[in-house]
C-alpha cells in the first residue's frame, strides 16, 4: 500500500513542478534573448560609431567605407546617415552634423543640378552610354537618346563637368538626391569610376576608343579629361596615361593641318580640331609636353577657314554660326599668348551670333566655343563677355528641366540642338554644364595642381 501511494504521488509532484520548470526555461530564454539583443545593439552601436569616425576622417580609404555602406542601402541611406550622426562621439559629432546638413542643402544651382542628373545616369562601369542612359531613370524615362559610338567622348565630357565644378576622384562630398528621397550620391566616386573606365579603355598606343569613323572626337575629349584630372590633383597614377593620350593626339594630326574625324583620315575636320586644341590647352596647363608645331599648324588651318577664303562647303555648314571664328580666336590665344593678330571679323561674328533658344538656332557646341572665346577676349568684366554671358544664361537657365519634371530634372532637351541626335541628352547636360562653369572652371582645375589631397 505505501508503494502504491508513493506511485500516485509522483504525477502530482511532476504536475506541480512542470509550471516552475517551464517558467525557468522561459526565463532563461528571455535572458538569453536580452543578452543577444543587447549584444547586437552594442555591436551595431559600435559599428555606427566607427562609421562616424570614418565619415569625418581625412583619409579617403576610411571615407570610402562609409560610401560603400550607404550605397548598399539605396533609398535607405539617408536614415542610416542620420543614425551615424546620432551615434557619433562628441569630438566628431559637429563634423558629422555638418556633412549631413550639406548633403541635404537646397536649393542647388543649375550646374549642381546638372551634375546630379549625370550622376544618376552613370552606368555601373563608370561610363555614360548615350543610347541606353534611360535604364537608370525613375518614373517617366528621359527622352533624347544619342549614338553609342560616342560613349568614350561623352564619358570624358561628363567627367570634365565634374572636374570643372571642383570635384576630383579625391572628393568626399555626398548629396542626398531630391528625386529619390533617402538615396545618397558621392561625386568623388562618380569621378573615380569615370576615370577607371577611361583608363581601362586606353590602348597600348595611348588611344581611347579612337578606332571608329569619328573616333578622334572621342579621343580628343577623353584626352582632355585625363589631362585635367591630372592637372587638378597631380596624382602620379594619372600622369603617364594623360601624357600617352596627348602623345597619340599629336601623332594623329594631319601634317600642316588639323585633325580628321578618325585616325588615318585625310581631311581635317573643324569640330575635331576644336576639341583637339582644347585638349592641348589642358595639357599645357597640366605641364604635359607636346611639340609646339601642333597647335601652330592647326591655328593656320582654322584661321584659313574662318577668313574670306573659307570653302563653300564650310560656309554652308556654318552659315550664321560663329563657331569657326570662336575656334580661330581660341587657337590664337593659345599659340600667340596675347590678344593681337586675330581675324578682324572674329569678335563681330560672336557679337552677332548670340545664344538663342529658338528653332534652327540651338547649337550647344557653338555656344560652348563662343563662350570660351568671349571670356578669353575680355572676361570676366568686359562688355563683350558680359553681354554674351547674359544671353547664354538666359537661354540655358530658362530651359533647364526643373523639379516637377521628375527624372529629367537638371537636364536640357537635346532634340532641337544641331548635334543632339548624335550626343543625345548626356551630351546636352555635360556640355551645357561645362559652358556654365567657364568663368571659374579653370581656377578649380588648375589652381589645385600639385596637391594630391585636393578635396
Short mmCIF file of C-alpha atoms in Angstrom, two decimals:
data_model
loop_
_atom_site.label_atom_id
_atom_site.label_comp_id
_atom_site.label_asym_id
_atom_site.label_seq_id
_atom_site.Cartn_x
_atom_site.Cartn_y
_atom_site.Cartn_z
CA UNK A 1 0.00 0.00 0.00
CA UNK A 2 2.72 2.55 0.83
CA UNK A 3 4.32 1.80 -2.51
CA UNK A 4 1.05 2.46 -4.34
CA UNK A 5 0.53 5.77 -2.55
CA UNK A 6 4.08 6.74 -3.49
CA UNK A 7 3.44 5.95 -7.15
CA UNK A 8 0.24 8.00 -7.09
CA UNK A 9 2.08 10.97 -5.54
CA UNK A 10 4.75 11.14 -8.26
CA UNK A 11 2.49 12.53 -11.06
CA UNK A 12 1.15 15.09 -8.65
CA UNK A 13 4.65 16.31 -7.86
CA UNK A 14 5.52 16.39 -11.56
CA UNK A 15 2.36 18.36 -12.33
CA UNK A 16 3.20 20.87 -9.63
CA UNK A 17 6.83 21.17 -10.77
CA UNK A 18 6.10 21.47 -14.51
CA UNK A 19 4.97 25.12 -14.49
CA UNK A 20 8.02 26.10 -12.50
CA UNK A 21 10.28 24.27 -14.92
CA UNK A 22 8.61 25.89 -17.89
CA UNK A 23 8.92 29.27 -16.25
CA UNK A 24 12.59 28.65 -15.63
CA UNK A 25 13.12 27.66 -19.26
CA UNK A 26 11.26 30.75 -20.44
CA UNK A 27 13.24 32.92 -18.06
CA UNK A 28 16.49 31.52 -19.38
CA UNK A 29 15.27 32.08 -22.95
CA UNK A 30 14.24 35.66 -22.20
CA UNK A 31 17.55 36.40 -20.51
CA UNK A 32 19.42 34.83 -23.42
CA UNK A 33 17.35 36.85 -25.87
CA UNK A 34 18.00 40.04 -23.95
CA UNK A 35 21.70 39.28 -23.85
CA UNK A 36 21.71 38.53 -27.59
CA UNK A 37 19.68 41.66 -28.34
CA UNK A 38 21.96 43.70 -26.16
CA UNK A 39 24.99 42.25 -27.86
CA UNK A 40 23.53 43.04 -31.28
CA UNK A 41 22.62 46.56 -30.16
CA UNK A 42 26.10 47.09 -28.79
CA UNK A 43 27.66 45.70 -31.95
CA UNK A 44 25.50 47.98 -34.13
CA UNK A 45 26.24 50.92 -31.85
CA UNK A 46 29.96 50.31 -32.17
CA UNK A 47 29.58 49.94 -35.95
CA UNK A 48 27.74 53.28 -36.17
CA UNK A 49 30.44 54.95 -34.06
CA UNK A 50 33.13 53.50 -36.31
CA UNK A 51 31.28 54.72 -39.40
CA UNK A 52 31.00 58.15 -37.79
CA UNK A 53 34.77 58.16 -37.24
CA UNK A 54 35.28 57.11 -40.86
CA UNK A 55 32.81 59.72 -42.14
CA UNK A 56 34.71 62.58 -40.52
CA UNK A 57 38.17 61.19 -41.29
CA UNK A 58 40.53 62.98 -43.71
CA UNK A 59 41.65 59.56 -45.02
CA UNK A 60 39.95 58.72 -48.33
CA UNK A 61 40.05 54.96 -47.68
CA UNK A 62 38.04 55.33 -44.48
CA UNK A 63 35.50 57.64 -46.13
CA UNK A 64 35.04 55.14 -48.93
CA UNK A 65 33.98 52.50 -46.38
CA UNK A 66 31.09 54.79 -45.45
CA UNK A 67 30.28 55.28 -49.14
CA UNK A 68 30.06 51.53 -49.67
CA UNK A 69 27.81 51.05 -46.63
CA UNK A 70 25.42 53.82 -47.70
CA UNK A 71 25.31 52.83 -51.36
CA UNK A 72 24.32 49.29 -50.41
CA UNK A 73 21.15 50.63 -48.80
CA UNK A 74 19.88 52.62 -51.77
CA UNK A 75 16.85 54.64 -50.68
CA UNK A 76 17.52 53.81 -47.02
CA UNK A 77 20.88 55.57 -46.98
CA UNK A 78 19.60 58.84 -45.51
CA UNK A 79 18.08 57.07 -42.50
CA UNK A 80 21.36 55.26 -41.87
CA UNK A 81 23.27 58.52 -42.21
CA UNK A 82 21.06 60.02 -39.50
CA UNK A 83 21.87 57.06 -37.22
CA UNK A 84 25.58 57.50 -37.88
CA UNK A 85 25.37 61.17 -36.88
CA UNK A 86 23.40 60.37 -33.71
CA UNK A 87 25.97 57.73 -32.76
CA UNK A 88 28.99 59.94 -33.38
CA UNK A 89 31.25 60.58 -30.39
CA UNK A 90 31.33 64.15 -29.17
CA UNK A 91 34.64 65.00 -30.82
CA UNK A 92 33.34 64.16 -34.33
CA UNK A 93 29.62 64.91 -33.98
CA UNK A 94 29.93 68.51 -35.14
CA UNK A 95 31.67 67.49 -38.36
CA UNK A 96 29.18 64.67 -38.99
CA UNK A 97 26.26 67.05 -38.48
CA UNK A 98 27.84 69.49 -40.93
CA UNK A 99 28.21 66.73 -43.53
CA UNK A 100 24.54 65.77 -43.14
CA UNK A 101 23.40 69.40 -43.43
CA UNK A 102 25.47 69.91 -46.57
CA UNK A 103 24.12 66.70 -48.11
CA UNK A 104 20.57 67.98 -47.60
CA UNK A 105 21.28 71.51 -48.81
CA UNK A 106 18.69 73.02 -51.14
CA UNK A 107 18.15 74.73 -53.46
CA UNK A 108 21.07 73.85 -55.67
CA UNK A 109 22.24 75.87 -58.67
CA UNK A 110 21.94 74.92 -62.36
CA UNK A 111 25.44 73.41 -62.51
CA UNK A 112 24.98 71.19 -59.46
CA UNK A 113 21.55 70.07 -60.67
CA UNK A 114 23.13 69.05 -63.98
CA UNK A 115 25.82 67.08 -62.12
CA UNK A 116 23.14 65.30 -60.10
CA UNK A 117 21.44 64.28 -63.34
CA UNK A 118 24.72 62.95 -64.72
CA UNK A 119 25.49 61.06 -61.50
CA UNK A 120 22.06 59.41 -61.54
CA UNK A 121 22.52 58.24 -65.15
CA UNK A 122 26.08 56.90 -64.97
CA UNK A 123 26.49 53.21 -65.80
CA UNK A 124 27.86 50.89 -63.12
CA UNK A 125 31.13 50.51 -65.08
CA UNK A 126 31.73 54.28 -64.86
CA UNK A 127 30.74 55.26 -68.41
CA UNK A 128 27.84 57.27 -69.82
CA UNK A 129 26.12 55.48 -72.70
CA UNK A 130 24.11 57.98 -74.76
CA UNK A 131 21.96 55.24 -76.26
CA UNK A 132 20.99 53.47 -73.02
CA UNK A 133 21.05 56.03 -70.19
CA UNK A 134 17.25 55.85 -69.73
CA UNK A 135 17.60 52.47 -67.99
CA UNK A 136 18.63 54.46 -64.92
CA UNK A 137 15.51 56.65 -64.99
CA UNK A 138 12.98 56.66 -62.17
CA UNK A 139 9.36 57.20 -63.18
CA UNK A 140 8.87 58.67 -66.65
CA UNK A 141 12.04 57.91 -68.67
CA UNK A 142 14.09 60.80 -70.03
CA UNK A 143 13.95 61.33 -73.77
CA UNK A 144 16.79 62.17 -76.15
CA UNK A 145 18.97 59.11 -76.81
CA UNK A 146 22.22 59.54 -78.69
CA UNK A 147 24.57 57.22 -80.55
CA UNK A 148 26.52 54.60 -78.62
CA UNK A 149 29.70 55.21 -80.65
CA UNK A 150 30.20 58.43 -78.66
CA UNK A 151 30.29 56.68 -75.26
CA UNK A 152 34.01 57.37 -74.72
CA UNK A 153 33.75 61.02 -75.71
CA UNK A 154 30.67 61.60 -73.58
CA UNK A 155 32.27 59.82 -70.63
CA UNK A 156 35.15 62.27 -70.98
CA UNK A 157 32.77 65.21 -71.38
CA UNK A 158 30.76 64.23 -68.29
CA UNK A 159 33.98 63.81 -66.33
CA UNK A 160 35.06 67.31 -67.40
CA UNK A 161 31.79 68.68 -65.99
CA UNK A 162 32.59 67.28 -62.54
CA UNK A 163 36.23 68.39 -62.66
CA UNK A 164 35.29 71.92 -63.68
CA UNK A 165 32.89 72.17 -60.75
CA UNK A 166 35.74 71.31 -58.39
CA UNK A 167 35.15 67.58 -57.85
CA UNK A 168 38.01 65.10 -58.28
CA UNK A 169 38.49 61.41 -57.54
CA UNK A 170 39.62 62.54 -54.08
CA UNK A 171 36.43 64.46 -53.24
CA UNK A 172 34.38 63.37 -50.23
CA UNK A 173 31.14 65.36 -50.64
CA UNK A 174 27.85 63.49 -50.53
CA UNK A 175 24.46 64.66 -51.75
CA UNK A 176 21.00 63.33 -50.89
CA UNK A 177 19.11 63.23 -54.17
CA UNK A 178 15.89 65.25 -54.37
CA UNK A 179 14.07 62.97 -56.81
CA UNK A 180 14.65 59.80 -54.76
CA UNK A 181 14.47 60.76 -51.08
CA UNK A 182 16.92 58.80 -48.99
CA UNK A 183 19.39 57.98 -51.76
CA UNK A 184 22.92 59.34 -51.42
CA UNK A 185 25.33 60.17 -54.25
CA UNK A 186 29.09 60.70 -53.98
CA UNK A 187 30.60 62.88 -56.71
CA UNK A 188 34.12 61.70 -55.86
CA UNK A 189 33.02 58.13 -56.51
CA UNK A 190 31.42 59.19 -59.81
CA UNK A 191 34.75 60.71 -60.89
CA UNK A 192 36.76 57.67 -59.77
CA UNK A 193 34.55 55.31 -61.75
CA UNK A 194 34.69 57.50 -64.86
CA UNK A 195 38.47 57.72 -64.68
CA UNK A 196 38.64 53.97 -64.20
CA UNK A 197 36.58 53.40 -67.34
CA UNK A 198 38.75 55.70 -69.46
CA UNK A 199 41.94 54.06 -68.21
CA UNK A 200 40.55 50.59 -68.86
CA UNK A 201 39.72 51.60 -72.44
CA UNK A 202 43.08 53.19 -73.20
CA UNK A 203 45.08 51.11 -75.67
CA UNK A 204 48.83 50.49 -75.58
CA UNK A 205 49.43 53.39 -78.01
CA UNK A 206 47.61 55.87 -75.78
CA UNK A 207 44.40 56.00 -77.81
CA UNK A 208 40.99 55.87 -76.14
CA UNK A 209 38.28 54.33 -78.32
CA UNK A 210 39.76 56.10 -81.36
CA UNK A 211 39.12 53.33 -83.86
CA UNK A 212 35.64 54.27 -85.10
CA UNK A 213 34.73 56.56 -88.00
CA UNK A 214 34.54 59.50 -85.57
CA UNK A 215 37.00 58.09 -83.08
CA UNK A 216 39.28 61.13 -82.84
CA UNK A 217 36.44 63.23 -81.44
CA UNK A 218 36.09 60.60 -78.70
CA UNK A 219 39.82 60.53 -78.09
CA UNK A 220 40.26 64.31 -78.03
CA UNK A 221 37.64 64.80 -75.32
CA UNK A 222 38.87 61.80 -73.31
CA UNK A 223 42.46 63.10 -73.54
CA UNK A 224 41.33 66.50 -72.25
CA UNK A 225 39.57 64.81 -69.33
CA UNK A 226 42.67 62.81 -68.34
CA UNK A 227 44.86 65.91 -68.66
CA UNK A 228 42.59 67.97 -66.42
CA UNK A 229 42.20 65.18 -63.87
CA UNK A 230 45.99 65.02 -63.62
CA UNK A 231 46.37 68.80 -63.60
CA UNK A 232 43.80 69.17 -60.84
CA UNK A 233 45.26 66.63 -58.42
CA UNK A 234 48.84 65.94 -59.59
CA UNK A 235 48.03 62.26 -58.96
CA UNK A 236 51.04 60.34 -60.24
CA UNK A 237 48.87 57.43 -61.35
CA UNK A 238 47.28 59.72 -63.96
CA UNK A 239 50.41 61.38 -65.34
CA UNK A 240 51.56 58.62 -67.70
CA UNK A 241 48.08 57.81 -69.11
CA UNK A 242 47.39 61.51 -69.68
CA UNK A 243 50.76 62.01 -71.41
CA UNK A 244 50.22 58.97 -73.65
CA UNK A 245 46.77 60.25 -74.62
CA UNK A 246 48.27 63.62 -75.61
CA UNK A 247 51.12 61.95 -77.49
CA UNK A 248 48.63 59.90 -79.52
CA UNK A 249 46.58 63.02 -80.25
CA UNK A 250 49.61 64.89 -81.56
CA UNK A 251 50.71 61.91 -83.67
CA UNK A 252 47.23 61.71 -85.23
CA UNK A 253 47.25 65.26 -86.62
CA UNK A 254 47.39 65.71 -90.38
CA UNK A 255 50.69 67.26 -91.45
CA UNK A 256 50.41 71.03 -91.65
CA UNK A 257 46.70 70.96 -90.81
CA UNK A 258 44.26 69.98 -88.10
CA UNK A 259 42.67 66.65 -87.17
CA UNK A 260 40.40 64.35 -89.14
CA UNK A 261 37.38 62.66 -87.57
CA UNK A 262 39.19 59.33 -87.49
CA UNK A 263 42.74 58.04 -87.29
CA UNK A 264 44.00 57.67 -90.84
CA UNK A 265 41.54 60.19 -92.27
CA UNK A 266 42.82 62.59 -94.92
CA UNK A 267 40.60 65.67 -94.40
CA UNK A 268 40.81 67.97 -91.41
CA UNK A 269 37.53 68.40 -89.54
CA UNK A 270 36.50 71.60 -87.77
CA UNK A 271 34.85 70.16 -84.65
CA UNK A 272 37.53 67.51 -84.13
CA UNK A 273 40.26 70.12 -84.47
CA UNK A 274 38.49 72.35 -81.96
CA UNK A 275 38.28 69.58 -79.35
CA UNK A 276 41.89 68.57 -80.03
CA UNK A 277 43.06 72.13 -79.42
CA UNK A 278 41.17 72.24 -76.12
CA UNK A 279 42.92 69.00 -75.11
CA UNK A 280 46.32 70.55 -75.90
CA UNK A 281 45.40 73.66 -73.91
CA UNK A 282 44.61 71.47 -70.91
CA UNK A 283 47.85 69.55 -71.44
CA UNK A 284 49.82 72.81 -71.36
CA UNK A 285 48.10 73.90 -68.14
CA UNK A 286 48.93 70.48 -66.67
CA UNK A 287 52.62 70.60 -67.71
CA UNK A 288 52.24 67.71 -70.15
CA UNK A 289 54.69 68.43 -73.00
CA UNK A 290 53.94 68.31 -76.75
CA UNK A 291 55.55 69.79 -79.91
CA UNK A 292 54.61 73.48 -80.41
CA UNK A 293 54.11 72.90 -84.13
CA UNK A 294 50.86 71.01 -83.47
CA UNK A 295 48.75 73.99 -82.32
CA UNK A 296 50.55 76.39 -84.70
CA UNK A 297 49.67 74.37 -87.79
CA UNK A 298 46.12 73.86 -86.54
CA UNK A 299 45.80 77.62 -85.96
CA UNK A 300 46.85 78.39 -89.54
CA UNK A 301 44.31 75.88 -90.87
CA UNK A 302 41.43 77.16 -88.70
CA UNK A 303 42.17 80.82 -89.46
CA UNK A 304 42.20 79.97 -93.15
CA UNK A 305 38.72 78.53 -92.89
CA UNK A 306 37.45 81.37 -90.73
CA UNK A 307 38.59 84.04 -93.20
CA UNK A 308 37.16 85.12 -96.55
CA UNK A 309 38.71 82.16 -98.36
CA UNK A 310 36.60 79.64 -96.48
CA UNK A 311 35.50 76.80 -98.82
CA UNK A 312 31.84 76.91 -99.91
CA UNK A 313 31.03 73.65 -98.12
CA UNK A 314 32.24 75.07 -94.83
CA UNK A 315 30.32 78.31 -95.41
CA UNK A 316 27.14 76.32 -95.92
CA UNK A 317 27.60 74.15 -92.83
CA UNK A 318 28.39 77.08 -90.55
CA UNK A 319 26.15 79.73 -92.11
CA UNK A 320 25.20 82.33 -89.46
CA UNK A 321 27.25 80.49 -86.84
CA UNK A 322 30.32 81.88 -85.15
CA UNK A 323 31.88 78.51 -84.32
CA UNK A 324 34.81 78.89 -86.71
CA UNK A 325 35.54 82.44 -85.59
CA UNK A 326 35.46 81.33 -81.95
CA UNK A 327 37.84 78.45 -82.65
CA UNK A 328 40.20 80.79 -84.50
CA UNK A 329 40.20 83.20 -81.55
CA UNK A 330 40.87 80.39 -79.08
CA UNK A 331 43.68 78.93 -81.18
CA UNK A 332 45.18 82.41 -81.49
CA UNK A 333 45.11 82.96 -77.73
CA UNK A 334 46.68 79.55 -77.25
CA UNK A 335 49.53 79.97 -79.74
CA UNK A 336 50.33 83.69 -79.52
CA UNK A 337 49.69 84.13 -75.77
CA UNK A 338 48.25 87.61 -76.41
CA UNK A 339 45.23 89.30 -77.97
CA UNK A 340 46.81 90.60 -81.17
CA UNK A 341 46.63 89.31 -84.71
CA UNK A 342 43.14 87.84 -84.58
CA UNK A 343 40.74 87.72 -87.56
CA UNK A 344 39.08 91.12 -87.84
CA UNK A 345 35.54 89.73 -88.02
CA UNK A 346 36.01 87.29 -85.14
CA UNK A 347 34.57 89.38 -82.31
CA UNK A 348 31.95 90.85 -84.64
CA UNK A 349 30.78 87.39 -85.61
CA UNK A 350 30.45 86.38 -81.97
CA UNK A 351 28.54 89.52 -81.05
CA UNK A 352 26.09 88.99 -83.90
CA UNK A 353 25.58 85.31 -83.12
CA UNK A 354 24.37 85.32 -79.52
CA UNK A 355 22.84 82.22 -77.91
CA UNK A 356 19.12 82.00 -78.61
CA UNK A 357 16.74 79.13 -77.76
CA UNK A 358 14.71 79.13 -80.97
CA UNK A 359 14.31 76.60 -83.78
CA UNK A 360 17.40 76.25 -86.00
CA UNK A 361 19.41 78.42 -83.62
CA UNK A 362 20.19 75.95 -80.84
CA UNK A 363 23.80 74.81 -81.09
CA UNK A 364 25.40 73.84 -77.77
CA UNK A 365 28.82 73.30 -79.39
CA UNK A 366 28.78 76.77 -80.94
CA UNK A 367 27.67 78.28 -77.62
CA UNK A 368 30.50 76.50 -75.80
CA UNK A 369 33.27 77.68 -78.10
CA UNK A 370 31.71 81.13 -78.31
CA UNK A 371 31.62 81.42 -74.53
CA UNK A 372 35.25 80.30 -74.27
CA UNK A 373 36.38 82.80 -76.89
CA UNK A 374 34.49 85.79 -75.49
CA UNK A 375 35.65 85.03 -71.96
CA UNK A 376 39.26 84.81 -73.16
CA UNK A 377 38.75 88.02 -75.13
CA UNK A 378 37.59 90.34 -72.33
CA UNK A 379 36.21 88.34 -69.40
CA UNK A 380 35.28 88.39 -66.65
CA UNK A 381 34.07 92.02 -66.64
CA UNK A 382 34.43 93.19 -70.25
CA UNK A 383 31.35 94.27 -72.25
CA UNK A 384 31.56 91.51 -74.88
CA UNK A 385 31.73 88.70 -72.32
CA UNK A 386 29.14 90.31 -70.04
CA UNK A 387 26.64 90.63 -72.90
CA UNK A 388 27.40 87.14 -74.22
CA UNK A 389 27.17 85.53 -70.80
CA UNK A 390 23.83 87.21 -70.13
CA UNK A 391 22.29 85.78 -73.29
CA UNK A 392 23.86 82.38 -72.63
CA UNK A 393 22.47 82.17 -69.11
CA UNK A 394 19.07 83.34 -70.29
CA UNK A 395 18.94 80.55 -72.86
CA UNK A 396 20.18 77.80 -70.55
CA UNK A 397 18.64 78.78 -67.22
CA UNK A 398 15.14 79.16 -68.66
CA UNK A 399 15.22 75.81 -70.46
CA UNK A 400 16.85 73.56 -67.88
CA UNK A 401 14.40 70.94 -66.64
CA UNK A 402 13.22 71.63 -63.08
CA UNK A 403 11.99 69.55 -60.13
CA UNK A 404 8.41 68.99 -61.46
CA UNK A 405 9.95 67.24 -64.47
CA UNK A 406 10.97 64.25 -62.33
CA UNK A 407 13.94 62.26 -63.55
CA UNK A 408 14.76 64.85 -66.23
CA UNK A 409 15.35 67.47 -63.51
CA UNK A 410 18.67 69.24 -64.11
CA UNK A 411 18.95 68.31 -67.79
CA UNK A 412 18.38 70.03 -71.14
CA UNK A 413 16.35 68.65 -74.03
CA UNK A 414 18.68 67.81 -76.94
CA UNK A 415 16.12 67.24 -79.67
CA UNK A 416 16.36 70.71 -81.29
CA UNK A 417 20.12 71.09 -80.91
CA UNK A 418 22.23 70.87 -84.05
CA UNK A 419 24.17 67.87 -82.72
CA UNK A 420 21.53 66.45 -80.38
CA UNK A 421 20.77 63.37 -82.46
CA UNK A 422 24.41 62.26 -82.13
CA UNK A 423 25.16 63.03 -78.50
CA UNK A 424 21.66 62.96 -77.01
CA UNK A 425 20.72 64.17 -73.55
CA UNK A 426 24.05 63.21 -71.97
CA UNK A 427 25.89 65.47 -74.43
CA UNK A 428 23.45 68.32 -73.77
CA UNK A 429 23.76 68.07 -69.99
CA UNK A 430 27.54 67.61 -69.83
CA UNK A 431 28.43 70.31 -72.36
CA UNK A 432 26.00 72.92 -71.05
CA UNK A 433 27.22 72.27 -67.51
CA UNK A 434 30.81 72.91 -68.64
CA UNK A 435 29.78 76.03 -70.55
CA UNK A 436 28.09 77.49 -67.46
CA UNK A 437 31.27 76.83 -65.46
CA UNK A 438 33.61 78.68 -67.81
CA UNK A 439 34.23 81.76 -65.72
CA UNK A 440 35.55 79.68 -62.82
CA UNK A 441 36.27 76.14 -64.02
CA UNK A 442 39.96 76.59 -64.80
CA UNK A 443 40.52 78.09 -61.38
CA UNK A 444 39.00 74.95 -59.85
CA UNK A 445 41.01 72.62 -62.06
CA UNK A 446 44.47 74.12 -62.24
CA UNK A 447 44.89 76.13 -59.05
CA UNK A 448 44.77 72.78 -57.26
CA UNK A 449 47.69 71.31 -59.22
CA UNK A 450 50.41 69.90 -57.04
CA UNK A 451 48.10 68.78 -54.24
CA UNK A 452 47.14 65.14 -54.21
CA UNK A 453 44.97 65.93 -51.23
CA UNK A 454 42.63 68.22 -53.20
CA UNK A 455 39.06 67.82 -51.96
#
